[in-house]
Coordinates of C-alpha atoms in Angstrom, one line a residue:
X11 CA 135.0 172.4 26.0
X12 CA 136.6 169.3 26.2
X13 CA 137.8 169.4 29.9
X14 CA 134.0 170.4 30.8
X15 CA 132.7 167.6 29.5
X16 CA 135.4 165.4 31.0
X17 CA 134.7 167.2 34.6
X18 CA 130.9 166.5 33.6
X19 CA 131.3 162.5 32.9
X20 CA 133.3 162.5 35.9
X21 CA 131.5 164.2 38.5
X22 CA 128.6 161.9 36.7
X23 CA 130.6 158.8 37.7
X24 CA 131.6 160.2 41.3
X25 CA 127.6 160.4 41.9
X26 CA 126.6 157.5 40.4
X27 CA 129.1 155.5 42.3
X28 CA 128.3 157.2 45.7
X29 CA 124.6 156.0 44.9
X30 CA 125.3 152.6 44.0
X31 CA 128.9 152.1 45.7
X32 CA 131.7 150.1 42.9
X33 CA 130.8 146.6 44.9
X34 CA 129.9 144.8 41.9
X35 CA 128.0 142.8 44.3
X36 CA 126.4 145.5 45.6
X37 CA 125.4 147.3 42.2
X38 CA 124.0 143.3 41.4
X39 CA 121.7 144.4 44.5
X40 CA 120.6 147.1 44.1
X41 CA 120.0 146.6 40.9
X42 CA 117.8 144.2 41.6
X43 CA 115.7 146.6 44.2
X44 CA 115.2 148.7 41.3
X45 CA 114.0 146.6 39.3
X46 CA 111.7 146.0 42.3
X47 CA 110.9 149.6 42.5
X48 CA 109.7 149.3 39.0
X49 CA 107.7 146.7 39.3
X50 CA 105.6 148.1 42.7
X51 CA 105.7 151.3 40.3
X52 CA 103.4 149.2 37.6
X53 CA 101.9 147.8 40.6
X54 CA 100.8 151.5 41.9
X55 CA 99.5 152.7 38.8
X56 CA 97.2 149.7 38.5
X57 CA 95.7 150.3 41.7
X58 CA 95.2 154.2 41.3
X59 CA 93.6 153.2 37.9
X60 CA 91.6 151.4 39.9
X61 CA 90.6 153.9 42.8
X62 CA 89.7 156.3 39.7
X63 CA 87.5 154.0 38.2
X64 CA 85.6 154.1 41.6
X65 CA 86.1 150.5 42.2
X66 CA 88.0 151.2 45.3
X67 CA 88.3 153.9 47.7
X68 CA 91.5 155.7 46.6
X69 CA 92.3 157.1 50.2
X70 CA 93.7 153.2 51.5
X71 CA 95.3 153.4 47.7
X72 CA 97.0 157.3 48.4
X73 CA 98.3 155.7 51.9
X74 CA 99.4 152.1 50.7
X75 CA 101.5 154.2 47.8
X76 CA 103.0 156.5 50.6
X77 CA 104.1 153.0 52.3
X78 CA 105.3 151.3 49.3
X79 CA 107.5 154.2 48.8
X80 CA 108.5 154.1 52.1
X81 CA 109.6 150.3 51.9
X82 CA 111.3 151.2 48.6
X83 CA 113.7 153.5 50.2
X84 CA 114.0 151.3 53.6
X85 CA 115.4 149.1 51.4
X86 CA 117.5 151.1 49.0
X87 CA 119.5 152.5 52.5
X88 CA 119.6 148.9 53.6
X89 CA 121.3 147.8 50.6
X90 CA 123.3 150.8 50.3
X91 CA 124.8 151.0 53.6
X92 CA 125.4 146.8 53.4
X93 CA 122.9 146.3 56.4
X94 CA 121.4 143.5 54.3
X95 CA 124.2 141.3 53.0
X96 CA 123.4 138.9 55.9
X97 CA 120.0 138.0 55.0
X98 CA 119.4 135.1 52.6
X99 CA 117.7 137.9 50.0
X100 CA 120.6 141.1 50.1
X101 CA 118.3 142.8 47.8
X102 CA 115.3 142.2 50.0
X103 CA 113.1 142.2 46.6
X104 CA 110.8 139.6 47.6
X105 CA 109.7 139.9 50.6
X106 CA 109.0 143.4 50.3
X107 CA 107.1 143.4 47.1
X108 CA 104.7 140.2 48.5
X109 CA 104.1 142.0 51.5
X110 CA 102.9 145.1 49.4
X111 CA 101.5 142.7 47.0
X112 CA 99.0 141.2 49.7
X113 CA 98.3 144.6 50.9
X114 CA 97.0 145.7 47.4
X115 CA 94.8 142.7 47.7
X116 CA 93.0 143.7 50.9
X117 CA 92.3 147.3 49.4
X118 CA 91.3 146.4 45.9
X119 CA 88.2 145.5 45.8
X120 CA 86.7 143.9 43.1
X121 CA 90.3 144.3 40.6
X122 CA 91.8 141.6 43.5
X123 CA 92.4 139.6 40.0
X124 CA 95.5 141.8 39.7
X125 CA 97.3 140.2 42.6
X126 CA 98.3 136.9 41.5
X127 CA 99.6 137.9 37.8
X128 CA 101.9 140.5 39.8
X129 CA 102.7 138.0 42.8
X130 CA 104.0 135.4 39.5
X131 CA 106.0 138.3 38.2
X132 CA 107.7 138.6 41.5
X133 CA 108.5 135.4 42.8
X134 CA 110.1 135.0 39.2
X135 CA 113.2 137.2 40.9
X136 CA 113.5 133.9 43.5
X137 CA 113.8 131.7 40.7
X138 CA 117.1 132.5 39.2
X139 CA 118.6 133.8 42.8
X140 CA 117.5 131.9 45.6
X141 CA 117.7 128.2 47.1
X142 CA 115.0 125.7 46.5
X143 CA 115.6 125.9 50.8
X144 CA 115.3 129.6 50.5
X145 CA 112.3 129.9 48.3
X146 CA 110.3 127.6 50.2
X147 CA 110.3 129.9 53.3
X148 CA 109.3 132.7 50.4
X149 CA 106.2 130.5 49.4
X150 CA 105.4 129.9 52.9
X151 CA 105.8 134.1 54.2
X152 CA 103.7 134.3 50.8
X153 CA 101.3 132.1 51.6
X154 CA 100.5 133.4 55.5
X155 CA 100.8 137.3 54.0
X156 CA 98.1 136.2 51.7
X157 CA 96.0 133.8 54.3
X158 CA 96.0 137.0 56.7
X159 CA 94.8 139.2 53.4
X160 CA 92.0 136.8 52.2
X161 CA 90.9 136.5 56.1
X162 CA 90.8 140.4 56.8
X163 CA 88.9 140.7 53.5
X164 CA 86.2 138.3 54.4
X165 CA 86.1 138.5 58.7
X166 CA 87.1 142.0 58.7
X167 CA 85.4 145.2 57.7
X168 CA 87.3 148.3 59.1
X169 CA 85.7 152.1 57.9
X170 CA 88.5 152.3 55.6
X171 CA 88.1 148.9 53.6
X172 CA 86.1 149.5 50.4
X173 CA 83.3 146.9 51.1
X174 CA 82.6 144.3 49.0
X175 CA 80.3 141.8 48.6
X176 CA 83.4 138.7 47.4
X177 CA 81.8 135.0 47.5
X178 CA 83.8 132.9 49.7
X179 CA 84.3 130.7 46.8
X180 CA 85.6 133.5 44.8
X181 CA 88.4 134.5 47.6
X182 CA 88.7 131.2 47.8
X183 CA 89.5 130.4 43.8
X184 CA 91.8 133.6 44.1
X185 CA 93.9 131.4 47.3
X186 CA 94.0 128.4 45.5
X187 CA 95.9 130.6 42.4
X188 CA 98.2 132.4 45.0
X189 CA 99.0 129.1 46.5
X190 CA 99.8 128.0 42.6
X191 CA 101.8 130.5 41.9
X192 CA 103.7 130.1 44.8
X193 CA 104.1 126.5 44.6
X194 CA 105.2 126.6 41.0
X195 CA 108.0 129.1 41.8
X196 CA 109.4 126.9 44.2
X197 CA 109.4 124.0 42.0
X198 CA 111.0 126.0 39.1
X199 CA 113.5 127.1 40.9
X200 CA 114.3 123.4 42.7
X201 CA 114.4 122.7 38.6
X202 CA 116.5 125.5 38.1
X203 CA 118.8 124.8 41.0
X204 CA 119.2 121.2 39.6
X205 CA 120.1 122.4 36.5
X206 CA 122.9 124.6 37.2
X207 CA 124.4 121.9 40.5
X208 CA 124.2 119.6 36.8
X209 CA 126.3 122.2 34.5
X210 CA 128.3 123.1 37.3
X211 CA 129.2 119.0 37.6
X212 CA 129.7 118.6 33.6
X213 CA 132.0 121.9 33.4
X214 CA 134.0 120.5 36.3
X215 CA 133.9 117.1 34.5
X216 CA 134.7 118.9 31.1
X217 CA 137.9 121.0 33.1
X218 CA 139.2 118.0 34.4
X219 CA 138.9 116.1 30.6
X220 CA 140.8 119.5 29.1
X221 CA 143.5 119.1 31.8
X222 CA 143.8 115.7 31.0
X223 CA 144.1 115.6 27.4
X224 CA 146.9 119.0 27.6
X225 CA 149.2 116.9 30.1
X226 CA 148.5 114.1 27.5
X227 CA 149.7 116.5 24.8
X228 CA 152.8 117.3 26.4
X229 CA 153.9 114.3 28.6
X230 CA 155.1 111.2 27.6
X231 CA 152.7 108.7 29.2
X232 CA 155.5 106.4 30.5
X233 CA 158.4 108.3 32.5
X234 CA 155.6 111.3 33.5
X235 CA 158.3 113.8 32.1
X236 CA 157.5 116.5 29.1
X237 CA 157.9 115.1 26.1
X238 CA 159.1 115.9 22.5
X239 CA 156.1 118.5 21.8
X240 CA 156.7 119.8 24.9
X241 CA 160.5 120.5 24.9
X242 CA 160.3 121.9 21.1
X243 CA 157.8 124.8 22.8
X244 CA 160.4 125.1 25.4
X245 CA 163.4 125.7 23.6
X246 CA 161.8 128.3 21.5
X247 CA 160.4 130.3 24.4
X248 CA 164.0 129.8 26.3
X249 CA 165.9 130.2 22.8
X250 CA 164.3 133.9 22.7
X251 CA 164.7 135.0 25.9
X252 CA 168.4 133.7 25.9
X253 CA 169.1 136.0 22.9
X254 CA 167.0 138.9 24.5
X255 CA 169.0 138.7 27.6
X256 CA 172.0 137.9 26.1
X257 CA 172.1 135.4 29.3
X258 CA 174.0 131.2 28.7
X259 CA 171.5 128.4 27.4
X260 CA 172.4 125.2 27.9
X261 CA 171.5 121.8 26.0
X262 CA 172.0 118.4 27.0
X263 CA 171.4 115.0 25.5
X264 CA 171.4 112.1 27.8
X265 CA 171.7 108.5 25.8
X266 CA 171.1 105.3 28.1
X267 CA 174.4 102.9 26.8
X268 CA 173.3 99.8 25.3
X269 CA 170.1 100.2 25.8
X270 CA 169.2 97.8 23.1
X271 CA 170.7 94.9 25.0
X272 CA 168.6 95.5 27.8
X273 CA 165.3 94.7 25.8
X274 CA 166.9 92.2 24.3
X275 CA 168.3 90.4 27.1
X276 CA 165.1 91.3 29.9
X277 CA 162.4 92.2 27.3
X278 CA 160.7 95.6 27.0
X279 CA 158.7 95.2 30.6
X280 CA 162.3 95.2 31.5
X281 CA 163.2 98.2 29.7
X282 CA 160.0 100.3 30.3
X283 CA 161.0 99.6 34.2
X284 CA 164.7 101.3 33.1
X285 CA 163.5 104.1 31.5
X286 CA 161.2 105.0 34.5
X287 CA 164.2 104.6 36.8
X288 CA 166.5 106.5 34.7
X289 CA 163.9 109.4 34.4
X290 CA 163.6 109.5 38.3
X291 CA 167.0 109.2 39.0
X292 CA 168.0 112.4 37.0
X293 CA 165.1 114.4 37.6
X294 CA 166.4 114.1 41.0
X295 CA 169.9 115.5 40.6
X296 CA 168.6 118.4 38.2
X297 CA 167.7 121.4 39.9
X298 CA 163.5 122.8 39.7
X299 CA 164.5 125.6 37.1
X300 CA 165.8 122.6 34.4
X301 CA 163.4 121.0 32.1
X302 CA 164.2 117.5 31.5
X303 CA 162.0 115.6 29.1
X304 CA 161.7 112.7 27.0
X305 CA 163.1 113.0 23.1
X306 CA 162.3 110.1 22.0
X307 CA 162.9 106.4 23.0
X308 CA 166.2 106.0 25.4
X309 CA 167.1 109.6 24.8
X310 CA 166.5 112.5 26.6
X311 CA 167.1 116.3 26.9
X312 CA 167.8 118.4 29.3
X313 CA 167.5 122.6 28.8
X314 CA 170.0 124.5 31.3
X315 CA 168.6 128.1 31.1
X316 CA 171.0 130.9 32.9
X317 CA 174.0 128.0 33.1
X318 CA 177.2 128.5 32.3
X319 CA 178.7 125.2 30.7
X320 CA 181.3 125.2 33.6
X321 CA 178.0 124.6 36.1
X322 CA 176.0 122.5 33.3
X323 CA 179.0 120.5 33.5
X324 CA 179.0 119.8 37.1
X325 CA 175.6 118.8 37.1
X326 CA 175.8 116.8 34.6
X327 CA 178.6 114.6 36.0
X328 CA 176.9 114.1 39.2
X329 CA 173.6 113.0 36.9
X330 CA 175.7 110.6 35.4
X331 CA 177.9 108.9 38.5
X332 CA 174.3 108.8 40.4
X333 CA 172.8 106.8 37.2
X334 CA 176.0 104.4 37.6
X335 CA 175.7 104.3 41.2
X336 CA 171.9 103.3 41.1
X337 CA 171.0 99.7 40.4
X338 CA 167.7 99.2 39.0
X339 CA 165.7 97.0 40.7
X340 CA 163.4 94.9 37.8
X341 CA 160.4 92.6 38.3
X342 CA 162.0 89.0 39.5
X343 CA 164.7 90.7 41.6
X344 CA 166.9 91.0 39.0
X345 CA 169.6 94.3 39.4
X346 CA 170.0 95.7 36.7
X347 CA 173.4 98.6 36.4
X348 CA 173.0 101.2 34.0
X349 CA 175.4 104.3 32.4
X350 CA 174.4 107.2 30.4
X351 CA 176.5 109.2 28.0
X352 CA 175.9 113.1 27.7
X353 CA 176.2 115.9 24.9
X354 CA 176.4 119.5 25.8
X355 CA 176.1 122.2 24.1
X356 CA 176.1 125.9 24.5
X357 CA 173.9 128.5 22.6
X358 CA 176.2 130.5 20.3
X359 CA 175.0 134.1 19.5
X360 CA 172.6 134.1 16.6
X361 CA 172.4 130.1 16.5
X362 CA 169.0 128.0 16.0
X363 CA 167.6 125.5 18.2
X364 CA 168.0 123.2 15.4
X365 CA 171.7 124.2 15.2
X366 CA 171.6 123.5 19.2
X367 CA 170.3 120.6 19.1
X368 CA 172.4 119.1 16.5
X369 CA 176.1 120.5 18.0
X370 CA 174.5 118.4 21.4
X371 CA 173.7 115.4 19.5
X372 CA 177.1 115.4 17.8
X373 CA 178.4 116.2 21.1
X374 CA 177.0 113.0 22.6
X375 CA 178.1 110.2 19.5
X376 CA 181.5 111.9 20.4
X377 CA 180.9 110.8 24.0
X378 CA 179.9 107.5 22.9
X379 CA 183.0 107.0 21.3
X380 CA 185.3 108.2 23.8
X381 CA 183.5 104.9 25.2
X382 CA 180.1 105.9 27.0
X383 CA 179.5 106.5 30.3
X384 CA 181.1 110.1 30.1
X385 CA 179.9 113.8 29.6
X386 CA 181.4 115.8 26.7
X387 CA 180.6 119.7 25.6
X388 CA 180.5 120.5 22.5
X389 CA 183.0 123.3 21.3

């Protein structure tokens, strides 16, 4: 019982979805023709309510519904078989509905005060999907479709038009409202276009603030690398998947030797100046995969995932003969020569980060008192 409602749901879908294709863009369409449909639907029984209360002749009423249908499914196939994407309305709603909207005016008779309530109802599907550029050709098609219905209404009496004895100034009043209606979309939807250009604008705007305010979070404004928030995340995501994999994690700690002096001696301008220099001097000798980031005043740290401390080691001597070997150039001229002294440390099965992290730092005052200006692993 099960599989036959299963087989039933899915030969369900398999039609549905051969009706109205799985383009969302599409279904968005034709949706929006069927809602159209329903709409000249309303608009249909109106009028054959009013061919059977005798205020029209109901055989212009029995042909215009044959055409309506007709345009209904023209544009259901359009839709369907993507003949319409290139238009500026895909779902053709408009333009076929005012065209059938002015056609109920010229047969109507005396109930023409139908047609403007139903035109307001469909240039309302304009409003929320179409240019202020785009709607303004709709108000002008509406406006000759209309002009060409009022004029065949009062010039024109063919044997099938129910005739009527309509005041000029009456079709007149009703032109005026049509061109109202019509005029009011198009300045709704230049108000509605405005408004969504504006929230597109502020939720750019509002992006770009959130983007700004998370590098913030996790960069240290002055060297531009990650900083202390930052690298804590870091190690925990690398610290779990090092133990997952079972694959080497390396920690470094990089202190700049007598840093101290330098503010002292060339002020902190001076020392800002070092720091930035130092940061761009090792994040070139690291390789992309590294994270190197700011701890916290003249330190720094640098995470080594998948290196064995053979490699890290390597590395980590060029980083520090480059530092030597790079002058820093401060405001004034002055050169200023710089060393660094390393710690490094490799994850031990089962170990913390905080246990990491404080087997490199020991590593590095062990460094430092070897006499700086040297690299030394922990053990």
């Amino acid at each position: 019982m099960n599989q036959e409602a299963t087989g039933r749901r899915g030969l369900a879908q398999r039609t549905l979805d051969a009706l109205i294709t799985t383009d969302p863009h599409q279904r968005i369409r034709l949706a929006m023709a069927g809602l159209s449909a329903l709409l000249m639907l309303g608009c249909i029984g109106a009028m054959h309510l009013v061919a059977a209360a005798g205020l029209t002749d109901p055989v212009p009423v029995y042909w215009w519904t044959l055409a309506c249908g007709a345009g209904i499914t023209t544009v259901f196939v359009l839709i369907r078989s993507g003949a319409s994407r290139r238009l500026a309305d895909p779902s053709l709603t408009l333009f076929q509905t005012i065209a059938c909207n002015a056609a109920a005016y010229v047969i109507a008779g005396p109930a023409r005060g139908i047609a403007p309530p139903i035109l307001a109802v469909i240039m309302m599907f304009g409003v929320f999907g179409l240019t202020p550029r785009q709607m303004v050709g709709v108000a002008l098609y509406g406006l000759v479709a209309f002009g060409a219905a009022g004029a065949v209404v009062q010039w024109w009496h063919p044997a099938w038009l129910s005739p009527d004895s309509q005041p000029p100034a009456l079709s007149a009043a009703y032109l005026v409202m049509i061109a109202v209606v019509l005029a009011s979309s198009t300045f709704l939807t230049t108000r509605v276009h405005s408004a969504r250009a504006r929230l597109r604008s502020q939720k750019r705007e509002l992006a770009a603030a959130v983007e700004q305010i998370r590098e913030l979070a996790i960069r240290d404004e002055l060297t531009g690398l990650p900083n202390r928030r930052c690298m804590l995340e870091m190690m925990r995501l690398e610290h779990a998947r090092a133990q997952r994999s079972r694959q080497p994690l390396l920690l470094a700690q990089l202190d700049l030797d007598h840093f101290k002096a330098v503010n002292d001696t060339h002020g902190h301008a001076a020392g800002d100046v070092a720091l930035q220099s130092f940061a761009q001097t090792v994040h070139g000798c690291v390789r992309a995969s590294d994270l190197l980031a700011r701890w916290g005043g003249e330190e720094f740290l640098l995470l080594m995932a998948n290196t064995h401390p053979a490699d890290g080691t390597r590395l980590l001597e060029r980083v520090r003969a480059t530092v030597a070997a790079t002058p820093v150039a401060l405001p004034g001229g002055t050169q200023l020569s710089l060393t660094v002294s390393v710690g490094l440390a490799e994850l031990a099965p089962g170990e913390s980060t905080a246990a990491l992290l404080q087997r490199a730092d020991a590593a590095l005052y062990g460094a430092k008192r070897l006499g700086r200006n040297r690299v030394l692993l922990a053990h």
